[in-house]
Amino acid sequence: MTKEKDKQQFFCESCGAQSLRWEGRCGACGAWNTIKEFRPGRSQAGVRAGGKIELVRPRLLSEVQRDHAHRLVGTGSELNRVLGGGLTPGSVALVAGDPGIGKSTLLMQALAGFSQSWSVLYVSGEESLEQLKQRADRLGLRGERFPVLMENRLEVVIQGVEETQPEILVVDSIQTLASETSPSAAGTVNQVRECAGRLIHLAKTRNMAVFLVGHVTKDGQIAGPRVLEHMVDTVLYFEGERGHDYRILRAVKNRFGPSNEIGVFEMCQSGLKEVANPSELFLSERIRGAAGSVVFPGMEGTRPVLVEIQSLVAPSVFPQPRRNTLGWDPNRLAMLTAVLEKRLGLGFYNHDIFLNIAGGFRVTEPAADLAVAASLFGSLKNFSLDSGLVVVGEVGLGGEVRAVSHVATRLREAAKLGFERALLPEKSLKHVVDVPKMELTAVSSVEEMIRQLP
Ligand code: TYD
Ligand code: MG
């Protein structure tokens, strides 16, 4: 009796939290009627064959052959970069993003590229074959080596894989799949967990690369469980801003390459086009010489990306002035204004501040502090900076300017795009090598930066 009890597990379908017994309301997220029973014994079908556990002996690391070392390199260089130099056989990647952002388009295009050299299979649980054909026509794909399967049942998908023996499989989306061994509906925690687990096992045993598409829920989580993120080898987020045509594919986890790597695309009439030089795109609408506009040489993974930081500082009529940021952490802005007020005696307290990273890009690096400070100062004093200048550096609470990583890579990108001057941390100066045609001004504090601004 107790043994039977031990086997029972209860999970919330909404947030994935485990609970000891069935309850009407989830203690973790407060949702009603979402606790469901989950039986692990039945779910790990691949591991247990015929009720017996397969014996696997430990092996010496020195004896293990790296037969997985080669990569499947697709035709798209942006995707290859994000994957860390191509797709690894036997790996499972989750591609997550808002509905309508272009996940199906991205994967259909990528798979068509891969299909020139490898066997592929595209499984769709969301769209009919006609809809897939319509998209393929739009993308200009003939699809001669492109088998598609419209299916929601996991067991049938697995059968399809056994038949077509693909080296690369796309499942669009994991939330639409359901296994017959689990009683829950498609898209619930149990089903997503079960289906992903079985597909991951299939990928490892067949040495087949798998892309799983995952929808993001309203609150920004990959629908249902975050557990998927821990189960897969690679997690890619496909992002874009409303009103902008460009899309960013970002690796937030990668067991086979650097994370934080990005690929930039533009959504056009005939699908996604790669953007080889994102800096040009993000700076394309810049008005030279506008007050409060500063160019920051940022890094996204191993790649330099130049972005324009804009701010508008205006006298406030409110007792509590407004602080609005787009693409930048509001807490970091509060810290920077406090440092500037304390160190330079600037009066931001009676001013509204609007800070924007132009083009809808997001900057999370502290290395942008100095550029944000320069932008705030420029807007407050209403003067324009030299339009050939880039600014980089982290600012500490004492107003000191701290060193940043990859300074040479950042400046080389700026020089390539015609920037002539750089304001950078004193401590980073020794790392600047091979940067041609740039006038460098090193600063060690925000006071010094203000003196050096033109
Ligand atoms: P889709 O790939 O279906 O998004 P997801 O799978 O993430 O839900 O793409 C949806 C949007 O992309 C849709 O609004 C139409 C647009 N789109 C284009 O602009 N050009 C194209 O060539 C294609 C195929 C789609
Ligand atoms: Mg889709």
Short mmCIF file of C-alpha atoms and ligand atoms in Angstrom, two decimals:
data_model
loop_
_atom_site.label_atom_id
_atom_site.label_comp_id
_atom_site.label_asym_id
_atom_site.label_seq_id
_atom_site.Cartn_x
_atom_site.Cartn_y
_atom_site.Cartn_z
CA MET A 1 0.00 0.00 0.00
CA THR A 2 2.67 2.46 1.04
CA LYS A 3 4.80 1.31 -1.86
CA GLU A 4 2.02 2.14 -4.27
CA LYS A 5 1.69 5.52 -2.57
CA ASP A 6 5.43 6.19 -2.98
CA LYS A 7 5.06 5.95 -6.73
CA GLN A 8 2.44 8.64 -6.94
CA GLN A 9 3.62 12.08 -7.85
CA PHE A 10 1.55 15.20 -8.23
CA PHE A 11 2.47 18.19 -10.37
CA CYS A 12 0.77 21.48 -11.10
CA GLU A 13 -0.08 21.74 -14.79
CA SER A 14 0.31 25.46 -14.73
CA CYS A 15 3.66 26.06 -13.01
CA GLY A 16 5.15 22.55 -12.76
CA ALA A 17 5.49 22.61 -8.96
CA GLN A 18 5.45 19.23 -7.24
CA SER A 19 3.04 18.57 -4.40
CA LEU A 20 2.82 15.69 -1.95
CA ARG A 21 -0.87 14.95 -2.46
CA TRP A 22 -3.73 16.01 -4.65
CA GLU A 23 -5.01 19.46 -3.79
CA GLY A 24 -7.68 21.67 -5.28
CA ARG A 25 -5.38 24.64 -5.46
CA CYS A 26 -1.66 24.80 -6.27
CA GLY A 27 0.30 26.09 -3.28
CA ALA A 28 3.01 27.54 -5.53
CA CYS A 29 1.09 29.50 -8.18
CA GLY A 30 -2.40 29.59 -6.69
CA ALA A 31 -4.12 28.15 -9.78
CA TRP A 32 -7.27 26.07 -9.17
CA ASN A 33 -7.74 22.51 -10.34
CA THR A 34 -4.32 22.19 -11.92
CA ILE A 35 -2.74 19.49 -9.69
CA LYS A 36 -2.61 16.26 -11.66
CA GLU A 37 -1.23 12.84 -10.86
CA PHE A 38 1.87 11.76 -12.76
CA ARG A 39 3.11 8.17 -12.90
CA PRO A 40 6.81 8.00 -13.70
CA GLY A 41 6.79 4.21 -14.08
CA ARG A 42 4.74 4.33 -17.25
CA SER A 43 6.37 7.35 -18.75
CA GLN A 44 9.97 6.30 -19.08
CA ALA A 45 9.11 3.81 -21.76
CA GLY A 46 12.41 4.05 -23.57
CA VAL A 47 14.51 3.32 -20.51
CA ARG A 48 12.65 0.28 -19.27
CA ALA A 49 12.26 -2.42 -21.86
CA GLY A 50 9.68 -5.10 -21.08
CA GLY A 51 9.50 -4.07 -17.44
CA LYS A 52 13.18 -4.93 -16.86
CA ILE A 53 15.78 -2.26 -16.34
CA GLU A 54 18.59 -2.45 -18.87
CA LEU A 55 22.00 -2.85 -17.25
CA VAL A 56 24.54 -0.24 -18.27
CA ARG A 57 28.09 -0.45 -16.91
CA PRO A 58 30.18 2.66 -16.24
CA ARG A 59 32.94 3.19 -18.81
CA LEU A 60 36.33 4.84 -18.66
CA LEU A 61 36.30 8.31 -20.11
CA SER A 62 39.52 7.50 -21.98
CA GLU A 63 37.75 4.71 -23.86
CA VAL A 64 34.86 6.85 -25.01
CA GLN A 65 35.03 7.67 -28.71
CA ARG A 66 33.97 11.12 -29.84
CA ASP A 67 31.98 9.99 -32.82
CA HIS A 68 29.60 12.91 -32.30
CA ALA A 69 32.27 15.46 -32.97
CA HIS A 70 31.30 16.39 -36.51
CA ARG A 71 28.72 19.07 -37.11
CA LEU A 72 25.88 19.35 -39.55
CA VAL A 73 26.51 22.74 -41.08
CA GLY A 74 23.44 24.33 -42.62
CA THR A 75 23.22 26.89 -45.38
CA GLY A 76 22.35 29.76 -43.02
CA SER A 77 25.39 31.30 -41.36
CA GLU A 78 23.35 33.09 -38.66
CA LEU A 79 21.79 29.85 -37.39
CA ASN A 80 25.15 28.07 -37.59
CA ARG A 81 26.72 30.78 -35.47
CA VAL A 82 23.99 30.60 -32.82
CA LEU A 83 24.31 26.81 -32.66
CA GLY A 84 28.05 27.18 -32.07
CA GLY A 85 29.29 26.24 -35.54
CA GLY A 86 26.53 23.96 -36.81
CA LEU A 87 24.14 21.36 -35.52
CA THR A 88 25.47 18.51 -33.37
CA PRO A 89 24.04 15.07 -34.21
CA GLY A 90 22.00 13.65 -31.33
CA SER A 91 21.39 17.10 -29.84
CA VAL A 92 17.99 18.53 -28.95
CA ALA A 93 17.32 22.23 -29.33
CA LEU A 94 14.28 24.09 -28.09
CA VAL A 95 13.25 27.09 -30.18
CA ALA A 96 10.95 29.25 -28.09
CA GLY A 97 9.13 32.45 -28.90
CA ASP A 98 5.85 34.33 -29.03
CA PRO A 99 3.16 33.04 -31.38
CA GLY A 100 3.53 34.61 -34.82
CA ILE A 101 7.13 35.70 -34.36
CA GLY A 102 8.32 33.40 -37.16
CA LYS A 103 9.45 30.13 -35.56
CA SER A 104 7.85 27.93 -38.20
CA THR A 105 9.29 30.12 -40.93
CA LEU A 106 12.77 29.98 -39.41
CA LEU A 107 12.76 26.21 -39.01
CA MET A 108 11.23 25.50 -42.39
CA GLN A 109 13.90 27.60 -44.09
CA ALA A 110 16.68 26.09 -41.99
CA LEU A 111 15.49 22.54 -42.58
CA ALA A 112 15.25 23.15 -46.32
CA GLY A 113 18.91 24.22 -46.21
CA PHE A 114 19.90 21.13 -44.23
CA SER A 115 17.89 18.88 -46.57
CA GLN A 116 20.37 19.56 -49.38
CA SER A 117 22.93 17.44 -47.56
CA TRP A 118 21.03 15.41 -44.95
CA SER A 119 17.73 13.56 -44.61
CA VAL A 120 15.11 15.54 -42.72
CA LEU A 121 11.55 15.32 -41.41
CA TYR A 122 9.23 18.18 -40.52
CA VAL A 123 6.38 17.31 -38.17
CA SER A 124 3.61 19.84 -37.70
CA GLY A 125 0.87 19.47 -35.13
CA GLU A 126 -0.52 22.93 -35.76
CA GLU A 127 -0.90 23.45 -39.46
CA SER A 128 -2.45 21.44 -42.25
CA LEU A 129 -0.37 20.23 -45.18
CA GLU A 130 -1.97 22.95 -47.34
CA GLN A 131 -0.89 25.62 -44.89
CA LEU A 132 2.64 24.22 -44.90
CA LYS A 133 2.61 24.22 -48.69
CA GLN A 134 1.41 27.81 -48.71
CA ARG A 135 4.34 28.85 -46.54
CA ALA A 136 6.76 26.81 -48.63
CA ASP A 137 5.54 28.60 -51.76
CA ARG A 138 6.05 31.92 -50.09
CA LEU A 139 9.58 30.91 -49.16
CA GLY A 140 10.24 29.63 -52.67
CA LEU A 141 10.85 26.06 -51.51
CA ARG A 142 10.07 23.27 -53.90
CA GLY A 143 10.44 20.65 -51.19
CA GLU A 144 11.68 17.71 -53.23
CA ARG A 145 13.76 16.42 -50.35
CA PHE A 146 11.44 17.76 -47.67
CA PRO A 147 9.05 15.19 -46.14
CA VAL A 148 6.30 16.66 -43.95
CA LEU A 149 4.00 14.95 -41.49
CA MET A 150 0.89 16.44 -39.97
CA GLU A 151 0.41 14.64 -36.68
CA ASN A 152 -0.42 15.15 -32.97
CA ARG A 153 0.12 11.63 -31.67
CA LEU A 154 3.63 11.03 -30.35
CA GLU A 155 3.54 7.31 -31.16
CA VAL A 156 2.73 8.04 -34.82
CA VAL A 157 5.51 10.63 -34.97
CA ILE A 158 7.98 8.06 -33.62
CA GLN A 159 6.74 5.59 -36.23
CA GLY A 160 7.28 8.26 -38.90
CA VAL A 161 10.83 8.71 -37.68
CA GLU A 162 11.47 4.96 -37.81
CA GLU A 163 10.21 4.90 -41.39
CA THR A 164 11.90 7.96 -42.87
CA GLN A 165 15.06 7.72 -40.68
CA PRO A 166 15.80 11.45 -40.68
CA GLU A 167 19.09 12.85 -39.48
CA ILE A 168 17.34 16.06 -38.52
CA LEU A 169 13.79 16.28 -37.12
CA VAL A 170 11.65 19.36 -36.48
CA VAL A 171 8.61 19.09 -34.20
CA ASP A 172 6.34 22.15 -34.48
CA SER A 173 5.25 22.42 -31.70
CA ILE A 174 5.92 20.30 -28.62
CA GLN A 175 2.71 21.66 -27.04
CA THR A 176 0.54 20.06 -29.72
CA LEU A 177 1.93 16.55 -29.23
CA ALA A 178 0.30 14.01 -26.95
CA SER A 179 1.30 10.50 -26.00
CA GLU A 180 -1.24 7.75 -25.53
CA THR A 181 0.46 6.58 -22.34
CA SER A 182 -0.44 9.78 -20.51
CA PRO A 183 -4.08 10.67 -19.88
CA SER A 184 -3.59 14.47 -19.79
CA ALA A 185 -4.41 16.80 -22.65
CA ALA A 186 -1.79 18.06 -25.10
CA GLY A 187 0.13 21.08 -23.85
CA THR A 188 -0.09 20.18 -20.17
CA VAL A 189 3.01 19.72 -18.02
CA ASN A 190 2.66 15.94 -18.01
CA GLN A 191 2.34 15.69 -21.78
CA VAL A 192 5.07 18.17 -22.62
CA ARG A 193 7.41 16.45 -20.18
CA GLU A 194 6.52 12.99 -21.44
CA CYS A 195 6.73 13.82 -25.17
CA ALA A 196 9.95 15.79 -24.84
CA GLY A 197 11.48 12.99 -22.76
CA ARG A 198 10.61 10.37 -25.36
CA LEU A 199 11.87 12.51 -28.26
CA ILE A 200 15.11 13.28 -26.43
CA HIS A 201 15.64 9.56 -25.85
CA LEU A 202 14.95 8.94 -29.54
CA ALA A 203 17.43 11.65 -30.53
CA LYS A 204 20.18 10.16 -28.37
CA THR A 205 19.63 6.56 -29.46
CA ARG A 206 19.34 7.37 -33.19
CA ASN A 207 21.98 10.11 -33.11
CA MET A 208 19.41 12.38 -34.74
CA ALA A 209 19.33 16.15 -34.21
CA VAL A 210 15.96 17.49 -33.07
CA PHE A 211 14.45 20.97 -33.00
CA LEU A 212 11.44 21.35 -30.71
CA VAL A 213 9.31 24.46 -31.16
CA GLY A 214 7.88 25.84 -27.91
CA HIS A 215 5.37 28.64 -27.48
CA VAL A 216 5.91 31.22 -24.82
CA THR A 217 2.96 31.89 -22.52
CA LYS A 218 1.63 35.33 -21.64
CA ASP A 219 3.92 35.65 -18.65
CA GLY A 220 6.96 34.93 -20.79
CA GLN A 221 7.58 31.33 -19.77
CA ILE A 222 7.91 28.48 -22.21
CA ALA A 223 4.37 27.18 -21.98
CA GLY A 224 3.64 24.98 -19.06
CA PRO A 225 6.87 23.85 -17.65
CA ARG A 226 10.23 25.44 -17.55
CA VAL A 227 11.37 21.82 -17.12
CA LEU A 228 11.91 21.66 -20.87
CA GLU A 229 14.78 24.10 -20.56
CA HIS A 230 16.62 21.71 -18.26
CA MET A 231 15.93 18.68 -20.42
CA VAL A 232 17.27 19.90 -23.76
CA ASP A 233 20.85 20.63 -24.85
CA THR A 234 20.23 24.01 -26.42
CA VAL A 235 17.65 26.70 -25.73
CA LEU A 236 17.15 29.32 -28.41
CA TYR A 237 14.82 32.29 -28.03
CA PHE A 238 13.40 33.88 -31.14
CA GLU A 239 12.57 37.49 -30.35
CA GLY A 240 11.39 40.60 -32.07
CA GLU A 241 9.78 43.91 -31.28
CA ARG A 242 6.32 44.86 -32.39
CA GLY A 243 6.54 47.25 -35.31
CA HIS A 244 10.03 46.13 -36.31
CA ASP A 245 10.80 43.60 -39.00
CA TYR A 246 14.02 42.30 -37.57
CA ARG A 247 14.19 39.18 -35.41
CA ILE A 248 16.90 37.99 -33.07
CA LEU A 249 17.70 34.35 -32.41
CA ARG A 250 19.44 34.17 -29.07
CA ALA A 251 21.14 31.12 -27.52
CA VAL A 252 20.39 31.26 -23.79
CA LYS A 253 21.78 27.78 -23.16
CA ASN A 254 24.09 25.74 -25.34
CA ARG A 255 25.90 22.57 -24.37
CA PHE A 256 27.80 22.61 -27.67
CA GLY A 257 28.85 26.21 -28.05
CA PRO A 258 28.92 29.66 -26.49
CA SER A 259 25.66 30.92 -25.02
CA ASN A 260 24.39 34.48 -25.52
CA GLU A 261 25.31 34.22 -29.16
CA ILE A 262 22.84 35.97 -31.44
CA GLY A 263 21.73 35.70 -35.04
CA VAL A 264 19.90 38.60 -36.66
CA PHE A 265 17.22 38.24 -39.34
CA GLU A 266 14.78 40.45 -41.16
CA MET A 267 11.23 39.21 -41.89
CA CYS A 268 10.48 39.94 -45.55
CA GLN A 269 7.76 39.01 -48.02
CA SER A 270 9.59 35.83 -48.92
CA GLY A 271 10.73 34.72 -45.49
CA LEU A 272 13.61 35.50 -43.18
CA LYS A 273 16.66 37.21 -44.60
CA GLU A 274 19.95 37.12 -42.74
CA VAL A 275 21.36 40.43 -41.55
CA ALA A 276 25.10 40.17 -41.95
CA ASN A 277 25.88 43.49 -40.30
CA PRO A 278 23.41 44.23 -37.47
CA SER A 279 25.26 47.39 -36.36
CA GLU A 280 24.38 49.06 -39.65
CA LEU A 281 20.74 48.09 -39.14
CA PHE A 282 20.54 49.41 -35.58
CA LEU A 283 22.21 52.69 -36.49
CA SER A 284 20.37 53.22 -39.76
CA GLU A 285 17.84 55.72 -38.42
CA ARG A 286 20.23 57.74 -36.29
CA ILE A 287 20.08 61.52 -36.58
CA ARG A 288 23.66 62.69 -36.30
CA GLY A 289 24.25 65.32 -33.69
CA ALA A 290 20.98 64.92 -31.77
CA ALA A 291 21.28 65.86 -28.08
CA GLY A 292 21.25 62.82 -25.82
CA SER A 293 22.22 60.40 -28.57
CA VAL A 294 25.30 58.26 -27.93
CA VAL A 295 26.62 55.20 -29.77
CA PHE A 296 27.65 52.25 -27.60
CA PRO A 297 29.77 49.41 -28.94
CA GLY A 298 28.09 46.39 -27.32
CA MET A 299 28.85 42.66 -27.34
CA GLU A 300 26.29 39.92 -27.90
CA GLY A 301 28.03 36.65 -27.23
CA THR A 302 31.19 36.77 -29.32
CA ARG A 303 29.79 39.34 -31.68
CA PRO A 304 30.12 43.13 -31.54
CA VAL A 305 26.91 45.11 -32.12
CA LEU A 306 26.77 48.90 -32.19
CA VAL A 307 23.61 50.45 -30.77
CA GLU A 308 22.35 53.98 -30.30
CA ILE A 309 21.35 55.07 -26.82
CA GLN A 310 18.91 57.98 -26.70
CA SER A 311 17.69 59.89 -23.71
CA LEU A 312 15.34 62.76 -23.13
CA VAL A 313 15.72 64.66 -19.88
CA ALA A 314 13.07 67.34 -19.41
CA PRO A 315 11.84 69.43 -16.45
CA SER A 316 9.06 67.59 -14.63
CA VAL A 317 5.70 68.89 -13.46
CA PHE A 318 5.17 65.89 -11.22
CA PRO A 319 6.19 65.69 -7.56
CA GLN A 320 7.68 62.30 -8.43
CA PRO A 321 9.37 62.66 -11.81
CA ARG A 322 8.93 59.95 -14.40
CA ARG A 323 11.59 57.38 -15.21
CA ASN A 324 10.85 55.42 -18.38
CA THR A 325 13.27 52.99 -19.97
CA LEU A 326 12.97 50.88 -23.10
CA GLY A 327 15.61 48.20 -23.55
CA TRP A 328 17.53 49.09 -20.40
CA ASP A 329 17.20 48.08 -16.73
CA PRO A 330 15.33 50.81 -14.75
CA ASN A 331 17.27 49.94 -11.56
CA ARG A 332 20.54 50.54 -13.36
CA LEU A 333 19.21 53.92 -14.52
CA ALA A 334 18.29 54.84 -10.94
CA MET A 335 21.81 53.96 -9.83
CA LEU A 336 23.44 55.96 -12.61
CA THR A 337 21.37 59.09 -11.97
CA ALA A 338 22.21 58.85 -8.26
CA VAL A 339 25.93 58.59 -9.05
CA LEU A 340 25.77 61.55 -11.45
CA GLU A 341 23.85 63.67 -8.93
CA LYS A 342 26.28 62.88 -6.13
CA ARG A 343 29.52 63.15 -8.14
CA LEU A 344 28.71 65.99 -10.53
CA GLY A 345 25.95 67.79 -8.66
CA LEU A 346 23.55 67.37 -11.60
CA GLY A 347 19.88 67.96 -10.81
CA PHE A 348 17.90 65.00 -12.17
CA TYR A 349 15.51 64.95 -9.21
CA ASN A 350 13.15 67.50 -10.80
CA HIS A 351 13.42 66.10 -14.33
CA ASP A 352 11.58 63.36 -16.17
CA ILE A 353 13.92 60.85 -17.83
CA PHE A 354 13.09 58.76 -20.88
CA LEU A 355 15.81 56.35 -21.94
CA ASN A 356 15.58 54.33 -25.11
CA ILE A 357 17.80 51.85 -26.91
CA ALA A 358 17.01 52.74 -30.53
CA GLY A 359 15.53 50.09 -32.81
CA GLY A 360 13.92 48.19 -29.94
CA PHE A 361 17.17 46.41 -29.04
CA ARG A 362 17.85 45.30 -25.45
CA VAL A 363 21.13 46.03 -23.69
CA THR A 364 21.94 44.17 -20.49
CA GLU A 365 25.67 44.83 -20.22
CA PRO A 366 26.96 47.14 -17.47
CA ALA A 367 29.56 48.16 -20.07
CA ALA A 368 26.90 50.53 -21.44
CA ASP A 369 26.82 52.58 -18.18
CA LEU A 370 29.22 55.25 -19.38
CA ALA A 371 27.35 55.68 -22.67
CA VAL A 372 24.06 56.03 -20.78
CA ALA A 373 25.68 58.58 -18.44
CA ALA A 374 26.99 60.57 -21.41
CA SER A 375 23.55 60.45 -23.01
CA LEU A 376 21.80 61.68 -19.83
CA PHE A 377 24.33 64.48 -19.40
CA GLY A 378 24.02 65.50 -23.06
CA SER A 379 20.25 65.69 -22.90
CA LEU A 380 20.18 67.55 -19.56
CA LYS A 381 22.64 70.17 -20.80
CA ASN A 382 21.16 70.08 -24.31
CA PHE A 383 24.31 69.69 -26.33
CA SER A 384 25.19 67.21 -29.02
CA LEU A 385 28.16 64.89 -28.95
CA ASP A 386 30.64 64.37 -31.74
CA SER A 387 28.77 62.00 -34.10
CA GLY A 388 31.97 60.04 -34.79
CA LEU A 389 32.32 59.07 -31.13
CA VAL A 390 31.60 55.79 -29.34
CA VAL A 391 31.48 55.49 -25.53
CA VAL A 392 32.09 52.34 -23.46
CA GLY A 393 32.73 51.63 -19.76
CA GLU A 394 31.12 50.36 -16.58
CA VAL A 395 30.39 52.90 -13.82
CA GLY A 396 30.78 52.01 -10.13
CA LEU A 397 28.97 53.57 -7.18
CA GLY A 398 31.97 55.80 -6.47
CA GLY A 399 31.76 57.28 -9.97
CA GLU A 400 34.81 55.28 -11.04
CA VAL A 401 34.92 53.92 -14.60
CA ARG A 402 35.67 50.21 -14.64
CA ALA A 403 37.26 48.03 -17.30
CA VAL A 404 35.12 46.15 -19.81
CA SER A 405 35.70 42.89 -21.69
CA HIS A 406 36.49 42.52 -25.40
CA VAL A 407 37.38 46.17 -25.81
CA ALA A 408 39.45 45.62 -28.96
CA THR A 409 36.65 43.70 -30.70
CA ARG A 410 34.18 46.46 -29.85
CA LEU A 411 36.40 49.23 -31.16
CA ARG A 412 37.34 47.34 -34.32
CA GLU A 413 33.64 47.11 -35.19
CA ALA A 414 33.23 50.83 -34.52
CA ALA A 415 36.22 51.66 -36.73
CA LYS A 416 34.79 49.46 -39.47
CA LEU A 417 31.62 51.54 -39.44
CA GLY A 418 33.53 54.81 -39.70
CA PHE A 419 33.68 55.97 -36.06
CA GLU A 420 36.83 57.97 -35.35
CA ARG A 421 36.91 58.55 -31.61
CA ALA A 422 36.35 56.39 -28.57
CA LEU A 423 35.90 57.19 -24.91
CA LEU A 424 36.93 54.14 -22.91
CA PRO A 425 38.05 53.06 -19.42
CA GLU A 426 41.67 53.82 -18.51
CA LYS A 427 42.03 50.22 -17.30
CA SER A 428 40.96 48.83 -20.69
CA LEU A 429 43.52 50.83 -22.66
CA LYS A 430 46.21 48.15 -22.46
CA HIS A 431 43.88 45.64 -24.12
CA VAL A 432 43.37 47.79 -27.20
CA VAL A 433 45.38 46.14 -29.94
CA ASP A 434 45.02 46.30 -33.70
CA VAL A 435 42.48 49.08 -33.78
CA PRO A 436 43.37 51.25 -36.72
CA LYS A 437 42.49 54.91 -37.26
CA MET A 438 40.90 55.66 -33.92
CA GLU A 439 41.57 58.42 -31.49
CA LEU A 440 41.32 56.97 -27.99
CA THR A 441 40.47 58.94 -24.87
CA ALA A 442 40.87 57.02 -21.63
CA VAL A 443 38.93 58.08 -18.53
CA SER A 444 38.88 56.73 -14.97
CA SER A 445 35.86 58.54 -13.52
CA VAL A 446 32.58 60.14 -14.60
CA GLU A 447 33.99 63.60 -13.73
CA GLU A 448 36.79 62.98 -16.20
CA MET A 449 34.36 61.80 -18.85
CA ILE A 450 32.34 65.03 -18.59
CA ARG A 451 35.54 67.05 -19.07
CA GLN A 452 36.45 65.02 -22.14
CA LEU A 453 33.08 65.33 -23.87
CA PRO A 454 33.21 67.71 -26.81
P1 TYD B 1 5.24 31.91 -38.40
O1 TYD B 1 6.50 31.29 -38.85
O2 TYD B 1 3.97 31.20 -38.74
O3 TYD B 1 5.26 32.19 -36.82
P2 TYD B 1 5.22 31.18 -35.57
O4 TYD B 1 5.50 29.82 -36.09
O5 TYD B 1 6.28 31.69 -34.63
O6 TYD B 1 3.87 31.30 -34.96
O7 TYD B 1 5.24 33.39 -39.00
C1 TYD B 1 4.20 34.22 -38.74
C2 TYD B 1 4.33 35.61 -39.31
O8 TYD B 1 5.36 35.82 -40.24
C3 TYD B 1 3.06 35.91 -40.02
O9 TYD B 1 2.48 37.03 -39.39
C4 TYD B 1 3.41 36.22 -41.43
C5 TYD B 1 4.88 36.51 -41.37
N1 TYD B 1 5.58 36.06 -42.57
C6 TYD B 1 6.16 36.99 -43.42
O10 TYD B 1 6.11 38.19 -43.20
N2 TYD B 1 6.84 36.54 -44.53
C7 TYD B 1 6.93 35.23 -44.83
O11 TYD B 1 7.53 34.87 -45.85
C8 TYD B 1 6.29 34.28 -43.96
C9 TYD B 1 6.35 32.82 -44.26
C10 TYD B 1 5.64 34.74 -42.85
MG MG B 2 4.20 28.17 -36.10
#
